[in-house]
PDB file of C-alpha atoms and ligand atoms in Angstrom:
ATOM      1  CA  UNK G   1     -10.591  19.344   9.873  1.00 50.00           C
ATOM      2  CA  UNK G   2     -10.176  17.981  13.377  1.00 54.00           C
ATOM      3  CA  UNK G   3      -6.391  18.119  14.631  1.00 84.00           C
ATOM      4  CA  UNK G   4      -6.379  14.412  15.459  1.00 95.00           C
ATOM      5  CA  UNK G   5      -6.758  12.343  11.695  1.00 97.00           C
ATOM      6  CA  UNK G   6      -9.683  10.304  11.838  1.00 98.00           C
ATOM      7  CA  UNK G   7      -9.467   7.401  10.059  1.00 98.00           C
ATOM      8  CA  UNK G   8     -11.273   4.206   8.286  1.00 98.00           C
ATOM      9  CA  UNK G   9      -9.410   1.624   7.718  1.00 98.00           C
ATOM     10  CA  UNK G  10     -11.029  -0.531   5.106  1.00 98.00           C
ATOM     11  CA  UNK G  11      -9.790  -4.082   5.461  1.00 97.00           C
ATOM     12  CA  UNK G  12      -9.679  -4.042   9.284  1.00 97.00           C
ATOM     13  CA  UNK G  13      -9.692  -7.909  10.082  1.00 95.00           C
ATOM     14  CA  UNK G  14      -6.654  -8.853   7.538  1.00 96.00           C
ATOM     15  CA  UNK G  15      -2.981  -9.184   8.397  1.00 95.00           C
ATOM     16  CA  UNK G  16      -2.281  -5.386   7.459  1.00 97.00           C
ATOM     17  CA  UNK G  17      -5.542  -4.035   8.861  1.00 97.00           C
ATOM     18  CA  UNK G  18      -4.694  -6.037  12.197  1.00 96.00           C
ATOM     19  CA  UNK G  19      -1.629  -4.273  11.988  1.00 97.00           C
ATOM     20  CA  UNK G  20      -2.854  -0.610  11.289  1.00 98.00           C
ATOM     21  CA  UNK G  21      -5.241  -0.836  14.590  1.00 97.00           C
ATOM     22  CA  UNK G  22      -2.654  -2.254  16.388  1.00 97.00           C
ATOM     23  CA  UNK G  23       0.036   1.043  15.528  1.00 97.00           C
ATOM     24  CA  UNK G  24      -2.707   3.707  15.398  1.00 97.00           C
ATOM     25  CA  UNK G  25      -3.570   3.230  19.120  1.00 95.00           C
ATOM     26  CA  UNK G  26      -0.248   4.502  20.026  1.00 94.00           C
ATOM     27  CA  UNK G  27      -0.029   7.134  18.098  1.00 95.00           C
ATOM     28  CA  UNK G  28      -1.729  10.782  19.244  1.00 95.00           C
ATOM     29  CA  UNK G  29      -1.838  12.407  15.416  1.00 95.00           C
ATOM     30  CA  UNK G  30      -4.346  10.076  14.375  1.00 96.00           C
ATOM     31  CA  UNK G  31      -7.549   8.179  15.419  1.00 97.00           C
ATOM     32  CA  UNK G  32      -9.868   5.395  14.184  1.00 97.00           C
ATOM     33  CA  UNK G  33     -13.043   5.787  13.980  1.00 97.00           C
ATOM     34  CA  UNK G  34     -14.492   3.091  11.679  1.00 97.00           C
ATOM     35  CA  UNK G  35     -13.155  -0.087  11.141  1.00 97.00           C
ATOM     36  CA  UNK G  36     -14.622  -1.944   7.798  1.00 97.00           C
ATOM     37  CA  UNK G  37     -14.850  -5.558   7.279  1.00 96.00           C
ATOM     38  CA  UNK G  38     -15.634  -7.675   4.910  1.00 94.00           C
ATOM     39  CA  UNK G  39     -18.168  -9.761   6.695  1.00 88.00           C
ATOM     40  CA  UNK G  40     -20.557  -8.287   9.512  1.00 86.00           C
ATOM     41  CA  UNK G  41     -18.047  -7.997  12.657  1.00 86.00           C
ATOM     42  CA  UNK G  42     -19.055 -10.478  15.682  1.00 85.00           C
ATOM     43  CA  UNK G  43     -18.108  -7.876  17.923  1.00 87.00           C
ATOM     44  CA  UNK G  44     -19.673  -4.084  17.505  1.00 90.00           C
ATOM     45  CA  UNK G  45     -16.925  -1.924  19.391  1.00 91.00           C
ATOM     46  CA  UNK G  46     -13.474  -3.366  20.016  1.00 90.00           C
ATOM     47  CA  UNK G  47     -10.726  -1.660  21.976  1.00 90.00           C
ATOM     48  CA  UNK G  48     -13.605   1.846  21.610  1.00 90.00           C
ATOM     49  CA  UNK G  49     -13.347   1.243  17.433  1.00 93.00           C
ATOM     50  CA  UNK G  50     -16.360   0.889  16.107  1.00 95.00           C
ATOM     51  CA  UNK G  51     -16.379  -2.242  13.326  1.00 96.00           C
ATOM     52  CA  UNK G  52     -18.944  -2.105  10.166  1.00 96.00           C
ATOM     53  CA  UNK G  53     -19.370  -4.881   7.820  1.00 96.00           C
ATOM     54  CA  UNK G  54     -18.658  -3.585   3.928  1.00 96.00           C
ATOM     55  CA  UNK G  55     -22.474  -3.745   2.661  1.00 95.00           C
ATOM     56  CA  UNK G  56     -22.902  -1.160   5.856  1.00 94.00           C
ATOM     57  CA  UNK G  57     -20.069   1.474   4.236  1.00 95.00           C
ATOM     58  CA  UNK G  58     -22.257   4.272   3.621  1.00 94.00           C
ATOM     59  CA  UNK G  59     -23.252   4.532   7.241  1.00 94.00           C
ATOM     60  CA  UNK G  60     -19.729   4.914   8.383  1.00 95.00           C
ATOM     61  CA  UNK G  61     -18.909   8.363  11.029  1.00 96.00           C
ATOM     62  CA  UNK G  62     -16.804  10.981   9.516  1.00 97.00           C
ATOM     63  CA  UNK G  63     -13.530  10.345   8.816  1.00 98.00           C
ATOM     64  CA  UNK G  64     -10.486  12.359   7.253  1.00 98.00           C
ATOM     65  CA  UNK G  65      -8.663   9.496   5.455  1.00 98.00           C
ATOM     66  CA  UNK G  66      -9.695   6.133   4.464  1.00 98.00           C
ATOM     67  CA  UNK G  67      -6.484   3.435   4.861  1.00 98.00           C
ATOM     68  CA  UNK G  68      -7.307   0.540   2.440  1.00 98.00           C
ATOM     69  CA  UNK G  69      -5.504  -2.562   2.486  1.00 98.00           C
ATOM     70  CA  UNK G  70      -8.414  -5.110   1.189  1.00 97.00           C
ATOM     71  CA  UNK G  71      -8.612  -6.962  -2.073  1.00 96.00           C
ATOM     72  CA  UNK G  72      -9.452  -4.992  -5.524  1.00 96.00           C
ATOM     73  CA  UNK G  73     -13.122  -6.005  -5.036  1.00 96.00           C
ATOM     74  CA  UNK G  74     -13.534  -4.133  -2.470  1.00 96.00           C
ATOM     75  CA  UNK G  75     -11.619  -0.785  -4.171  1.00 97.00           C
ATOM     76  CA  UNK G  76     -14.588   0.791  -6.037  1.00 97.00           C
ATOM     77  CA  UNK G  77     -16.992   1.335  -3.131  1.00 97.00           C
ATOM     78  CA  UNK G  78     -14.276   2.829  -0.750  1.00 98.00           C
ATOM     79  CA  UNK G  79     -13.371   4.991  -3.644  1.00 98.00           C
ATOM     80  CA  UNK G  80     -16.822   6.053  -4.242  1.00 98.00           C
ATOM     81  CA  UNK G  81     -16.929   6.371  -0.323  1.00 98.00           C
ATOM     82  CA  UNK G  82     -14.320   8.973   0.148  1.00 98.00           C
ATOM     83  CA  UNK G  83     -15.320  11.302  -3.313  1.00 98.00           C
ATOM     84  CA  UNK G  84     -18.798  11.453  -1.557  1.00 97.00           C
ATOM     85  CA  UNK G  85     -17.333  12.610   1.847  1.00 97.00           C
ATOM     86  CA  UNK G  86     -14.350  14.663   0.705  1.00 97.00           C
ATOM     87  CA  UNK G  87     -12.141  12.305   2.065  1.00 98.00           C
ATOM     88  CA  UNK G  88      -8.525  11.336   1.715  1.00 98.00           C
ATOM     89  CA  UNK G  89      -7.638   7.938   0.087  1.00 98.00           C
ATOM     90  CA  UNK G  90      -4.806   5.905   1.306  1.00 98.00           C
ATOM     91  CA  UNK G  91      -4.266   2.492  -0.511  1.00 98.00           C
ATOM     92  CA  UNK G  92      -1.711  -0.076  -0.828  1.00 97.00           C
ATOM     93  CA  UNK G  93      -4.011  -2.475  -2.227  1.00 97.00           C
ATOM     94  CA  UNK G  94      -3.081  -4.506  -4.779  1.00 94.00           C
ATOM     95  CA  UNK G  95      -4.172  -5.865  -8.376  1.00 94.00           C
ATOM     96  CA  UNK G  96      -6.190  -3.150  -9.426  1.00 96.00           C
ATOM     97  CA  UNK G  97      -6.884  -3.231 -12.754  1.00 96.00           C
ATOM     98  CA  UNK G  98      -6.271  -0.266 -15.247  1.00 97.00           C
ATOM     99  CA  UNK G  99     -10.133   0.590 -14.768  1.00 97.00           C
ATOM    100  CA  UNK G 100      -9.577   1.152 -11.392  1.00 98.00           C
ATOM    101  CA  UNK G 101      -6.592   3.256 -11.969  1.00 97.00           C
ATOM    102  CA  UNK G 102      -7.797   5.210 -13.887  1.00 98.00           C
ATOM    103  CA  UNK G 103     -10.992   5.792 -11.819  1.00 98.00           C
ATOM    104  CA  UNK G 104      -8.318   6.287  -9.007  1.00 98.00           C
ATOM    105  CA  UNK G 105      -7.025   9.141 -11.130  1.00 97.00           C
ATOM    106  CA  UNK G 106     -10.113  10.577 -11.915  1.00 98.00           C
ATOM    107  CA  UNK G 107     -11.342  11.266  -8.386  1.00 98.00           C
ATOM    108  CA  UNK G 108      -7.830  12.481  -7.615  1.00 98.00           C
ATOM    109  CA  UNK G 109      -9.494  15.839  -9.206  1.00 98.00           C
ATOM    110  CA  UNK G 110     -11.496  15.980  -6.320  1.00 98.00           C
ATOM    111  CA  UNK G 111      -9.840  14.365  -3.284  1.00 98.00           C
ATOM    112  CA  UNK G 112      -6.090  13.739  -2.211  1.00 98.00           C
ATOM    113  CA  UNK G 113      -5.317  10.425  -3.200  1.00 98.00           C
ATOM    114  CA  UNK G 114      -2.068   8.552  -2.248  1.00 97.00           C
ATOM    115  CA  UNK G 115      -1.593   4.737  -3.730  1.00 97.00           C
ATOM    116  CA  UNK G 116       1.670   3.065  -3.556  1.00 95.00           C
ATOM    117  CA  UNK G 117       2.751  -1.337  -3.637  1.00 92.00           C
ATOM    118  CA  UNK G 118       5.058  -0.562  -1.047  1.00 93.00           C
ATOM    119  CA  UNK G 119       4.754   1.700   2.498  1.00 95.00           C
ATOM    120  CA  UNK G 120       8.625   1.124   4.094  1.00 93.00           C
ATOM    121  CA  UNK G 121      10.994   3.647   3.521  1.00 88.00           C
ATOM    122  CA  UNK G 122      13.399   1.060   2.662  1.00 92.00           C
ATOM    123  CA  UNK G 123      11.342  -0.032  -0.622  1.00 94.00           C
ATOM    124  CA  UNK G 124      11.745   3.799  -1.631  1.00 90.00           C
ATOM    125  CA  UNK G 125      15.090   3.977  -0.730  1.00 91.00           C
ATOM    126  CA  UNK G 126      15.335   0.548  -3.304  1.00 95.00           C
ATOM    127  CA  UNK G 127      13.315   1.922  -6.084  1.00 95.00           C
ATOM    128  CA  UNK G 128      15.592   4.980  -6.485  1.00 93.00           C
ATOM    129  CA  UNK G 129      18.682   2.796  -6.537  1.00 97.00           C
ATOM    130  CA  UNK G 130      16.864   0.446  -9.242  1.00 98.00           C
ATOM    131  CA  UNK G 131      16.629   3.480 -11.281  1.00 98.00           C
ATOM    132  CA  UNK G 132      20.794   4.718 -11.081  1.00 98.00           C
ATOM    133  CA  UNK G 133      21.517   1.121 -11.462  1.00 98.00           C
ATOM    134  CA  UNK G 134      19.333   0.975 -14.000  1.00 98.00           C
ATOM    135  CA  UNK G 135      20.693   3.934 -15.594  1.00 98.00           C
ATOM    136  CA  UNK G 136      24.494   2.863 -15.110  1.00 98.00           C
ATOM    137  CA  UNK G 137      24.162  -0.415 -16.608  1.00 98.00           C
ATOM    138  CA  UNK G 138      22.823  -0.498 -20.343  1.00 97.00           C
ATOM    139  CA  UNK G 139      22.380  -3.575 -21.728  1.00 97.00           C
ATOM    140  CA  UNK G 140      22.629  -5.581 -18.589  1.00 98.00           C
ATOM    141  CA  UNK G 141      20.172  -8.404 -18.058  1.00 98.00           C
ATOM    142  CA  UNK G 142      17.559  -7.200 -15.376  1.00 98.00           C
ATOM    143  CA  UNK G 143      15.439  -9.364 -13.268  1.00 98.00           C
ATOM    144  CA  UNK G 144      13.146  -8.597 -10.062  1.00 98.00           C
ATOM    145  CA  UNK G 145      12.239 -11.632  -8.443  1.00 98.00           C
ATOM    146  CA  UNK G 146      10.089 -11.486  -5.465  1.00 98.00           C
ATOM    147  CA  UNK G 147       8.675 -14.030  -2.735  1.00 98.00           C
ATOM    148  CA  UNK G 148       5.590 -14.077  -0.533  1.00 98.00           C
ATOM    149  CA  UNK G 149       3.392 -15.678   1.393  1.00 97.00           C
ATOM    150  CA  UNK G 150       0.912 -18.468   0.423  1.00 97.00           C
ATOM    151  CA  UNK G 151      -1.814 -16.472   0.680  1.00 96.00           C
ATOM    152  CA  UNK G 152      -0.188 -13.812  -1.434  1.00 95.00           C
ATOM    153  CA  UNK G 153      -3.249 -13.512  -4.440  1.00 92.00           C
ATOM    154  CA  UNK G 154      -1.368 -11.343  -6.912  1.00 94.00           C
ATOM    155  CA  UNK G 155       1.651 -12.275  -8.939  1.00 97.00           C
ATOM    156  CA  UNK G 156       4.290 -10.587  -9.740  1.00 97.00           C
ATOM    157  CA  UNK G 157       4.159  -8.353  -6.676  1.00 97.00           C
ATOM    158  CA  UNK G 158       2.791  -4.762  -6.504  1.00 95.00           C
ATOM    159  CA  UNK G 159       6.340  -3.916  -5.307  1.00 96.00           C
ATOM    160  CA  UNK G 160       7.676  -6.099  -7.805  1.00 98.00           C
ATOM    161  CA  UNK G 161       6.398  -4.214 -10.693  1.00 97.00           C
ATOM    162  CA  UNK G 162       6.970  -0.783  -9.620  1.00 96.00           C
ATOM    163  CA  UNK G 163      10.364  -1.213  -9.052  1.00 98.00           C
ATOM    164  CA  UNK G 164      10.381  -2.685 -12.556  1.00 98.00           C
ATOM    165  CA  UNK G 165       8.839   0.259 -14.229  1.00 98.00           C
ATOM    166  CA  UNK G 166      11.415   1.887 -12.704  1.00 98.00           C
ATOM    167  CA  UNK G 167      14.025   0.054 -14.183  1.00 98.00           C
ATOM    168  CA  UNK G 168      12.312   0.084 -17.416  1.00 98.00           C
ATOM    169  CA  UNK G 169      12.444   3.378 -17.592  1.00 98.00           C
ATOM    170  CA  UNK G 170      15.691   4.085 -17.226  1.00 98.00           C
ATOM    171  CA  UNK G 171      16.373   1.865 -20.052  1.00 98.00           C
ATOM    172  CA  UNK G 172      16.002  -1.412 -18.960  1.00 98.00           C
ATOM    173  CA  UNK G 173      14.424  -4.667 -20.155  1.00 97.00           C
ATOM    174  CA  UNK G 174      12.465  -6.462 -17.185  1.00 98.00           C
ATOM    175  CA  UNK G 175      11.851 -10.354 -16.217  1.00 98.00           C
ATOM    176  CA  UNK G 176       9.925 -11.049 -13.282  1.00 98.00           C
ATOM    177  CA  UNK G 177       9.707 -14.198 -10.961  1.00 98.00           C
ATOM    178  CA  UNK G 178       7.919 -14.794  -8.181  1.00 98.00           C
ATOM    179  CA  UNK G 179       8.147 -17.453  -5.636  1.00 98.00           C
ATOM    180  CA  UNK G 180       5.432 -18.187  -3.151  1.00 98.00           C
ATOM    181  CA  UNK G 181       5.917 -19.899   0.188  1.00 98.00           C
ATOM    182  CA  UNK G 182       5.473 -20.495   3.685  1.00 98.00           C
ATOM    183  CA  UNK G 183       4.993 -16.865   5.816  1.00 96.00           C
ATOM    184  CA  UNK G 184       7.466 -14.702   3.953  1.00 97.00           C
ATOM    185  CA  UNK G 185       6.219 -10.775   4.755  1.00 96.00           C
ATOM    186  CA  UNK G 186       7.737  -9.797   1.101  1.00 97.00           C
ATOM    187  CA  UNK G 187      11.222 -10.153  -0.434  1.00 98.00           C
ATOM    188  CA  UNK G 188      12.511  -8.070  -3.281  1.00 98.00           C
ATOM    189  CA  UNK G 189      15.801  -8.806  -5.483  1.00 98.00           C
ATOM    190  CA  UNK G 190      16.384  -6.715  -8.673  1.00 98.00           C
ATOM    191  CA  UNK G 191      19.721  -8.263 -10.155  1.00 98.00           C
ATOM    192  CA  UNK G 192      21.664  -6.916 -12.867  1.00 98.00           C
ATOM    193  CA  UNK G 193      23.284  -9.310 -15.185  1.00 98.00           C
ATOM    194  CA  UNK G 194      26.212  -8.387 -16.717  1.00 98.00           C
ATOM    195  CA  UNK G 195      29.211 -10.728 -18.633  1.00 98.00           C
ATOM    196  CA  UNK G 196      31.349 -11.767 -15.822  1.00 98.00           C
ATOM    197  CA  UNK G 197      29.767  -9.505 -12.758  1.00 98.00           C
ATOM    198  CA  UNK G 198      26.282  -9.057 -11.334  1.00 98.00           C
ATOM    199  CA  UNK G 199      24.692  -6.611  -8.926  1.00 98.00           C
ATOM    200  CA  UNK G 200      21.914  -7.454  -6.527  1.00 98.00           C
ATOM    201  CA  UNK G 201      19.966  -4.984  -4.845  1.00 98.00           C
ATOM    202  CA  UNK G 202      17.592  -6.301  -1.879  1.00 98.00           C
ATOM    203  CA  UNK G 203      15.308  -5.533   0.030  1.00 98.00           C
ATOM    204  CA  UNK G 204      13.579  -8.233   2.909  1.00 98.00           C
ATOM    205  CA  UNK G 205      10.673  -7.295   5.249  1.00 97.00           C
ATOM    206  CA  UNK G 206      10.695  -8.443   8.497  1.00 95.00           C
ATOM    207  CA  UNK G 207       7.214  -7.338   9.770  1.00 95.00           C
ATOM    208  CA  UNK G 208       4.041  -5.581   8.550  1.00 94.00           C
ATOM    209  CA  UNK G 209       4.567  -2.694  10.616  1.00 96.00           C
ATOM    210  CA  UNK G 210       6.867  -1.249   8.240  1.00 95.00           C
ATOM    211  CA  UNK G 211       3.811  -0.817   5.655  1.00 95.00           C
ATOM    212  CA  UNK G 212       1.336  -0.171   8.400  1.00 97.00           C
ATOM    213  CA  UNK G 213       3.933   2.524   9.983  1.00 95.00           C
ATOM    214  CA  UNK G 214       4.121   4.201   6.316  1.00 94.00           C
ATOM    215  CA  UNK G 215       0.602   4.162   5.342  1.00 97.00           C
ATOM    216  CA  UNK G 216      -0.516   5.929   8.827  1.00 97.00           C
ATOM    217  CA  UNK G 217       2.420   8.267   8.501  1.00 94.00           C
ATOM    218  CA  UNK G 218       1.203   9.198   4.935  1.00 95.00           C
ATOM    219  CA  UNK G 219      -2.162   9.876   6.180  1.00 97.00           C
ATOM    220  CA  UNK G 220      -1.742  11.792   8.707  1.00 95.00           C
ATOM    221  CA  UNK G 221       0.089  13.544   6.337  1.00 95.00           C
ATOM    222  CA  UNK G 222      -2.279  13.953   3.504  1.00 96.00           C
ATOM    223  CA  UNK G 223      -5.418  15.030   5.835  1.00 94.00           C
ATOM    224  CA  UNK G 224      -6.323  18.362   4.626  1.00 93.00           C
ATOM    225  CA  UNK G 225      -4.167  18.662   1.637  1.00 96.00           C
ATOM    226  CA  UNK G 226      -5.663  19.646  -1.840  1.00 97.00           C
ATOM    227  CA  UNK G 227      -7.132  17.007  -4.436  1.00 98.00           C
ATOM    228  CA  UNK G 228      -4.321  15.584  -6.574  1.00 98.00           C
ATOM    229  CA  UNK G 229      -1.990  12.288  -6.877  1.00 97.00           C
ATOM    230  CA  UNK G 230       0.600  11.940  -3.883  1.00 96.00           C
ATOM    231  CA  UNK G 231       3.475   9.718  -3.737  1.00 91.00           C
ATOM    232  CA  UNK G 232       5.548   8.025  -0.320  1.00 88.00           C
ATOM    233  CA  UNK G 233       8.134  10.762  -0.493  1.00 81.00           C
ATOM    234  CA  UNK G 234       6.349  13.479  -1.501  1.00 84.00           C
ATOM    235  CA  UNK G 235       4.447  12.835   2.656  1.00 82.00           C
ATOM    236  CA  UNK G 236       8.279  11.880   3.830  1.00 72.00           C
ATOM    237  CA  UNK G 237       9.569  14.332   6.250  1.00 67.00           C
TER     238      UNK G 237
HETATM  239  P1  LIG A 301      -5.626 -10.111   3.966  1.00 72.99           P
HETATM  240  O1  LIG A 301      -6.190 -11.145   3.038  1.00 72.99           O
HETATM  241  O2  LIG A 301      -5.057 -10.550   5.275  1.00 72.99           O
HETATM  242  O3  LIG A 301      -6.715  -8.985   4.270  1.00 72.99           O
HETATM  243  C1  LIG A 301      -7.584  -8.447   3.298  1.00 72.99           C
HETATM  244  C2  LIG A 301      -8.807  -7.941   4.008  1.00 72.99           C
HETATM  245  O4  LIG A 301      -9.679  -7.295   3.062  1.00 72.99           O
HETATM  246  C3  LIG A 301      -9.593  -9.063   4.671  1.00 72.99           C
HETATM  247  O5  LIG A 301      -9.896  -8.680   5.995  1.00 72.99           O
HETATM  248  C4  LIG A 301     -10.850  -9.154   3.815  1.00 72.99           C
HETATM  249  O6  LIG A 301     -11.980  -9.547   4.584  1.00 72.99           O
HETATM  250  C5  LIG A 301     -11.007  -7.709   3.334  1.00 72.99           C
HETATM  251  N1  LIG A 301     -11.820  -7.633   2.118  1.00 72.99           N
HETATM  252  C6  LIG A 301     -11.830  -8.495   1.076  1.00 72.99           C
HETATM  253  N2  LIG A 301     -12.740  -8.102   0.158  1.00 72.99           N
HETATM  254  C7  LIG A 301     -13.316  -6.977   0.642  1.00 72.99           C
HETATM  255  C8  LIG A 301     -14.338  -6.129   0.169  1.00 72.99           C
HETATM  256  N3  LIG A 301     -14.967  -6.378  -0.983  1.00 72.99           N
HETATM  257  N4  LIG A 301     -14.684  -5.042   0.916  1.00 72.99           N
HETATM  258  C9  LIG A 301     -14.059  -4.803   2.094  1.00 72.99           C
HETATM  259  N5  LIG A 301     -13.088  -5.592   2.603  1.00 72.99           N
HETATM  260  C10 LIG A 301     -12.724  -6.669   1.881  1.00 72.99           C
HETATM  261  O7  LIG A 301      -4.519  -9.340   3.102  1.00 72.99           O
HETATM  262  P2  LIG A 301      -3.323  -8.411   3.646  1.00 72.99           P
HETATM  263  O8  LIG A 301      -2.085  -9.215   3.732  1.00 72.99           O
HETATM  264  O9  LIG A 301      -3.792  -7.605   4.811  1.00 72.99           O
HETATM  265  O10 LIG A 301      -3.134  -7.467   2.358  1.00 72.99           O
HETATM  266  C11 LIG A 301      -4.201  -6.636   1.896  1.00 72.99           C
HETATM  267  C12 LIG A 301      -3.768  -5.946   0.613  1.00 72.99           C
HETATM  268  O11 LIG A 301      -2.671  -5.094   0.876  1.00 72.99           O
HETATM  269  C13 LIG A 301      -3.294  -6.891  -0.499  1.00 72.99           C
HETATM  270  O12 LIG A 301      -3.685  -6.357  -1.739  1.00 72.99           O
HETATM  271  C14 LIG A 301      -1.778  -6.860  -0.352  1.00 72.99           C
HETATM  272  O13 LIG A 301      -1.119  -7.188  -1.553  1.00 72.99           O
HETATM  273  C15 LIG A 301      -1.583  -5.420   0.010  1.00 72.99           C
HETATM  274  N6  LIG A 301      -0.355  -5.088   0.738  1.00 72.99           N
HETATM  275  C16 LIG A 301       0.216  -3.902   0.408  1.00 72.99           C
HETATM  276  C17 LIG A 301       1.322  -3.460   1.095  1.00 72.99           C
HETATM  277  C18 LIG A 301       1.909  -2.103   0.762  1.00 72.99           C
HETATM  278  O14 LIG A 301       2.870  -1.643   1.408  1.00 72.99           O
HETATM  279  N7  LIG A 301       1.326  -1.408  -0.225  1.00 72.99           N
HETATM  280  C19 LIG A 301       1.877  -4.236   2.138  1.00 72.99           C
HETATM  281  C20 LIG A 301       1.260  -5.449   2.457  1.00 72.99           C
HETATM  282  C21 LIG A 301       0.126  -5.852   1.761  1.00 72.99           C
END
């Protein structure tokens, strides 16, 4: 293991791999040394990363962790990538089916493997006050509605359902609704309904450098460790 985290990040050309390039060149705990797209890359080398089209995977340098924010078409061969290498997978990709979790699962018994639907500390902060609220309230009416982007594929949200398995179990019974417009980065609300009073917990992204920040964070942090399923706070401090 080399001291500075070398990385692929699969997804490179979309809005969050944009992002992760962006953040990881100003950082001195981690490097990028492969950059997958989806399409062959018009340009080779950008900024000293070298890019790699997706059918071209296998040929990718070393790495330490593989960051992938893509679609769940592309989850399988990045998977297969990093069991093959004995690398770390980092992946906030979402709309995987149960197939691919459970494959994701599976290769955890061989490398460290780290997916969440939400990288910002404040979205962890949120699910743990779903689940006291949650808790608190039995009975209440609970609904997460979420909004996104247009270009948003998946619906309800990644986020959107974890922090309603979190409410769920802690006793609650979950409606989702999701709204999809304009640019919006990703807006949670989980309300609790009672008779006569209701509680709204929010949470509102500004950016994508809150994800991007988390997921480099995280692998920096999971580099090295033994196979097995991580979580956002279990890489906090
Ligand atoms: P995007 O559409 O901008 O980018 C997706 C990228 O994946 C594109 O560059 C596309 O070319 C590439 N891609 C598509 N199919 C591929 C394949 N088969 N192999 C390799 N690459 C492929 O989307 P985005 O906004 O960057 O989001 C990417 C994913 O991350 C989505 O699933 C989104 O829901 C999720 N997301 C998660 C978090 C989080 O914190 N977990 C935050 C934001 C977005």
């Amino acid at each position: 293991m080399s001291e500075t985290t070398r990385l692929l990040i699969h997804g490179a050309s979309g809005r969050m791999g944009q992002a992760l390039l962006r953040l990881c060149a100003d950082r001195t705990d981690c490097a990028v040394v492969a950059a997958i797209t989806n399409r062959s890359p018009v340009q080779r080398v950008v900024d000293g990363v070298p890019f790699f089209a997706a059918k071209e995977l296998s040929g990718a340098p070393a790495f330490d962790v593989a960051i992938d924010f893509s679609l769940p078409e592309g989850f399988a061969p990045i998977l297969a990538l990093c069991v093959a290498r004995g690398a770390a997978l980092v992946s906030g990709t979402t709309g995987l089916d149960e197939v691919q979790r459970a494959a994701l699962e599976a290769a955890a018994q061989r490398i460290p493997v780290l997916w969440a639907s939400n990288f910002s500390l404040g979205v962890a902060v949120l699910t743990e006050l779903v689940e006291r609220a949650a808790a608190a309230l039995p009975g209440w009416d609970c609904d997460v509605v979420e909004a996104h982007h247009t270009q948003k594929k998946d619906a309800p949200s990644g986020t959107a359902l974890t922090l309603g398995a979190a409410a769920t179990a802690n006793g609650a019974k979950v409606s989702y609704a999701s709204l999809r417009a304009g640019d919006i980065v990703g807006e949670h609300t989980v309300q609790f309904t009672g008779l006569g009073e209701r509680v709204e917990l929010v949470h509102r992204a500004g950016n994508r450098d809150i994800f991007a920040r988390g997921a480099l964070h995280a692998a920096a942090r999971l580099a090295g460790r033994p196979p097995g399923v991580y979580r956002v706070r279990d890489l906090l401090d």
